[in-house]
mmCIF file of C-alpha atoms in Angstrom:
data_model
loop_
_atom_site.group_PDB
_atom_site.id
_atom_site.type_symbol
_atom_site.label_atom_id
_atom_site.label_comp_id
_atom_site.label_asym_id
_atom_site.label_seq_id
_atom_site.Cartn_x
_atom_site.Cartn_y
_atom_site.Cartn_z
ATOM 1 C CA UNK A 18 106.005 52.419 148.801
ATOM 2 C CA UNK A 19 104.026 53.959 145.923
ATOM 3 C CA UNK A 20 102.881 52.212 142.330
ATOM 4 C CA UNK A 21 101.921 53.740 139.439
ATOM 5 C CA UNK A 22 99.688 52.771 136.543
ATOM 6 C CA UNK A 23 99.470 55.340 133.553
ATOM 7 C CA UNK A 24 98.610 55.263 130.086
ATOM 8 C CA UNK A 25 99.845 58.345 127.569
ATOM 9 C CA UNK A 26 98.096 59.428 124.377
ATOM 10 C CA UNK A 27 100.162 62.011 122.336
ATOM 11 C CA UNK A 28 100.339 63.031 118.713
ATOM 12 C CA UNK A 29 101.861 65.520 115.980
ATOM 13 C CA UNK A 30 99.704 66.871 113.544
ATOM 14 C CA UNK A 31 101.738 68.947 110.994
ATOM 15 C CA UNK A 32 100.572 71.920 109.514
ATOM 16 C CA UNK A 33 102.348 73.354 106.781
ATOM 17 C CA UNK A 34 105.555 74.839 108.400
ATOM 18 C CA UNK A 35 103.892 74.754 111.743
ATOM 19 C CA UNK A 36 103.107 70.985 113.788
ATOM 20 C CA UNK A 37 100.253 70.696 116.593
ATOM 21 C CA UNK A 38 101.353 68.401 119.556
ATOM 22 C CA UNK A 39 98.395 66.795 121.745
ATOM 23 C CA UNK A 40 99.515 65.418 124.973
ATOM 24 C CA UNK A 41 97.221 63.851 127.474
ATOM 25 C CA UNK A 42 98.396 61.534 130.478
ATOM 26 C CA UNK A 43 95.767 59.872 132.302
ATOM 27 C CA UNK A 44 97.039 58.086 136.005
ATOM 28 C CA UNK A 45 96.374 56.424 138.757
ATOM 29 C CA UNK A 46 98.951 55.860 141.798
ATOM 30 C CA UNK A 47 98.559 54.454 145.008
ATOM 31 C CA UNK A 48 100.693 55.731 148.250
ATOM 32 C CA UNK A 49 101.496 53.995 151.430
ATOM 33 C CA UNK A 50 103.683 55.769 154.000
ATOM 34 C CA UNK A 51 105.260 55.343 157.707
ATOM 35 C CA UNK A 52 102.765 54.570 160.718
ATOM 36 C CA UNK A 53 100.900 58.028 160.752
ATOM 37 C CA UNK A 54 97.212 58.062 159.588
ATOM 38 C CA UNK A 55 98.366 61.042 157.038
ATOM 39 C CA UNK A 56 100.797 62.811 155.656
ATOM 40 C CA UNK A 57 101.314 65.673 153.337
ATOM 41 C CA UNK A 58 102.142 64.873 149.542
ATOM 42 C CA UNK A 59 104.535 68.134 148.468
ATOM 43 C CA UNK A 60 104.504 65.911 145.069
ATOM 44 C CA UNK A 61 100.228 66.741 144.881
ATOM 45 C CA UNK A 62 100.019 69.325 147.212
ATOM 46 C CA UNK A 63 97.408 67.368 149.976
ATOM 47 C CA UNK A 64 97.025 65.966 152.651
ATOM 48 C CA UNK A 65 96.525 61.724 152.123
ATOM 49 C CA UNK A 66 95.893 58.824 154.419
ATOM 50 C CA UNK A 67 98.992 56.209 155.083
ATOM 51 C CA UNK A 68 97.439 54.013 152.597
ATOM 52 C CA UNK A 69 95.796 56.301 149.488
ATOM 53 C CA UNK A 70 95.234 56.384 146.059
ATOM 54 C CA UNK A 71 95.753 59.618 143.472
ATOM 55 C CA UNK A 72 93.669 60.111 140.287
ATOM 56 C CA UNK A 73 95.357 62.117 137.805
ATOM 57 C CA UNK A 74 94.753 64.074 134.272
ATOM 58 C CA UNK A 75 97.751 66.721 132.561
ATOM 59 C CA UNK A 76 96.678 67.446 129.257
ATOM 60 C CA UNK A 77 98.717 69.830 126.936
ATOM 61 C CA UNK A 78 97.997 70.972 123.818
ATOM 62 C CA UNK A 79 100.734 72.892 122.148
ATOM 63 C CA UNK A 80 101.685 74.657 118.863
ATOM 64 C CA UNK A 81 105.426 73.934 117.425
ATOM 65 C CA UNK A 82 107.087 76.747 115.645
ATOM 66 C CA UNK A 83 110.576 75.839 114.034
ATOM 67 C CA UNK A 84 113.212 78.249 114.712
ATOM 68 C CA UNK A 85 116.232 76.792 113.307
ATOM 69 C CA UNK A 86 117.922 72.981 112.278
ATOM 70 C CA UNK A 87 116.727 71.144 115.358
ATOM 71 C CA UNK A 88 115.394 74.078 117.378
ATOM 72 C CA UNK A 89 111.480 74.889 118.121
ATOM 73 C CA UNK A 90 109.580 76.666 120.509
ATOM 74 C CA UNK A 91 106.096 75.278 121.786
ATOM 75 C CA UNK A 92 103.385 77.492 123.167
ATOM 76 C CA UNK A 93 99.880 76.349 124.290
ATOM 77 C CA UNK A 94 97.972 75.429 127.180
ATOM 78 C CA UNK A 95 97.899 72.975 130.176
ATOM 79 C CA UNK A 96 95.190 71.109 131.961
ATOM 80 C CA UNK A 97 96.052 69.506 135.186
ATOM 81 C CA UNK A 98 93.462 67.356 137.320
ATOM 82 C CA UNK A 99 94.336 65.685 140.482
ATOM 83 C CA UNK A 100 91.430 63.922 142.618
ATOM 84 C CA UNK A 101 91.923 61.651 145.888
ATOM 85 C CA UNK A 102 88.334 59.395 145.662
ATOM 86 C CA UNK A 103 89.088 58.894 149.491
ATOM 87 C CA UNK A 104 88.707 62.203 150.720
ATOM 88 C CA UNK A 105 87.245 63.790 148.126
ATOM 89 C CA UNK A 106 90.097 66.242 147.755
ATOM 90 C CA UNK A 107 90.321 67.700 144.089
ATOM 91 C CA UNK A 108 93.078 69.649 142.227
ATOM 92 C CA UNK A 109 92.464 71.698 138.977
ATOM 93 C CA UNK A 110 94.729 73.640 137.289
ATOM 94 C CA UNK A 111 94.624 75.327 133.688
ATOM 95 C CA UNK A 112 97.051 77.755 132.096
ATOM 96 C CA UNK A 113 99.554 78.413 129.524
ATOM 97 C CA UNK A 114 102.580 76.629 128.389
ATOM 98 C CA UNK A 115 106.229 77.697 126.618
ATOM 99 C CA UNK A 116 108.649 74.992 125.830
ATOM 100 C CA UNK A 117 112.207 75.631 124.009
ATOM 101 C CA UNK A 118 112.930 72.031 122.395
ATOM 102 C CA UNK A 119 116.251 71.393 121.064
ATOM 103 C CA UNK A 120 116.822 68.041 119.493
ATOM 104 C CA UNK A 121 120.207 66.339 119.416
ATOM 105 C CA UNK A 122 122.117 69.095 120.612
ATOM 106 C CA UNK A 123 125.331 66.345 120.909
ATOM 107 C CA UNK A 124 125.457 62.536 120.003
ATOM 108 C CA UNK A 125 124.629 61.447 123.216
ATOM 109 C CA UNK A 126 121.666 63.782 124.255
ATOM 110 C CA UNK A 127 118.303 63.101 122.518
ATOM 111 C CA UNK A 128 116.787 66.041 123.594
ATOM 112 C CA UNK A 129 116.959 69.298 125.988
ATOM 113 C CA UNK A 130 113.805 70.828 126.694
ATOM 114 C CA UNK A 131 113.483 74.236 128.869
ATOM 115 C CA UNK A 132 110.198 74.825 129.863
ATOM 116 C CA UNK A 133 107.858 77.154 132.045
ATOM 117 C CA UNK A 134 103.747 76.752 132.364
ATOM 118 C CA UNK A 135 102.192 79.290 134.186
ATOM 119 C CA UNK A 136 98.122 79.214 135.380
ATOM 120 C CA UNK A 137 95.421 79.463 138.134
ATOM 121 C CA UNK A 138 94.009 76.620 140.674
ATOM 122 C CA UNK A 139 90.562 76.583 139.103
ATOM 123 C CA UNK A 140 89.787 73.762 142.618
ATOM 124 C CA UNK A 141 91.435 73.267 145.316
ATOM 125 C CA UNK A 142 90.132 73.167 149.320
ATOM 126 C CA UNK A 143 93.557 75.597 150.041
ATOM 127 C CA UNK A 144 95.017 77.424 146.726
ATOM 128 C CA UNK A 145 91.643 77.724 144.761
ATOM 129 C CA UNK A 146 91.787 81.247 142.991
ATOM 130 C CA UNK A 147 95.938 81.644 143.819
ATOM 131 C CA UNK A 148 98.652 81.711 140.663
ATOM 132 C CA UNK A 149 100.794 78.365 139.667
ATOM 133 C CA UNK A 150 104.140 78.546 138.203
ATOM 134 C CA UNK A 151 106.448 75.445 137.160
ATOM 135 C CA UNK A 152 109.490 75.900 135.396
ATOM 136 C CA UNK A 153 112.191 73.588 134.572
ATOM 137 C CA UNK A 154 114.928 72.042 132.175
ATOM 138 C CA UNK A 155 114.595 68.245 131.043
ATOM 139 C CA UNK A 156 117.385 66.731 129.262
ATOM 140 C CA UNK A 157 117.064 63.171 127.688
ATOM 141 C CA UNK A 158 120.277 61.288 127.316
ATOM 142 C CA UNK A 159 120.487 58.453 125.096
ATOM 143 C CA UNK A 160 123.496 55.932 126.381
ATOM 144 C CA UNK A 161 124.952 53.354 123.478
ATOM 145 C CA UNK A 162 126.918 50.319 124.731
#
């Protein structure tokens, strides 16, 4: 089982044509699994104890440039944090983002967002110095009854 407490700032500031977007989601999780005394987390990329707890920081602070009705692309940079206060472990990653954001694209879907970040692993006890690249596609669907 796993819980997760988390509390999300976020903000536009508009400028002119142009809109800043501040992100910042600060967490904490705790993690118990099976009868081993660890496991590997593929979701934080460590090793944690049956019974752990994740500290966690993704910042993102992005620049919003309209392209058409409903269409903008995003550009900035990421800040991802990741600490285990058990072992000690720490995870730090900075790095640029892109985001294509398309709002309402039909009645039913909110909002499709394609996005890549690419960056380094400032800290980390395995990856420290290596390349990080997420990419993805999130689409938010808004069901009426």
């Amino acid at each position: 089982w796993s819980a997760t407490f988390s509390a999300v700032l976020q903000g536009a500031v508009p400028l002119g044509p142009l809109r800043a977007i501040l992100w910042d989601e600060l967490s904490l999780e705790h993690l118990r699994l099976g009868g081993a005394p660890y496991h590997y987390s593929a979701r934080h990329d460590a090793v944690l104890a049956q019974s752990d707890s994740v500290l966690g920081n993704w910042a993102m602070a992005l620049l919003e440039i309209p392209l058409a009705a409903g269409l903008a692309l995003r550009a900035g940079a990421y800040d991802d944090v990741r600490f285990v206060p058990r072992s000690g472990f720490l995870s730090h990653q900075l790095g640029g983002a892109v985001m294509l954001a398309a709002e309402r694209p039909a009645p039913e879907v909110g909002e499709v967002l394609a996005f890549a970040r690419a960056g380094a692993f400032l800290a980390h006890e395995r990856r420290a110095g290596d390349f990080a690249l997420l990419a993805g596609v999130l689409v938010r669907y808004e069901l009426t009854p």
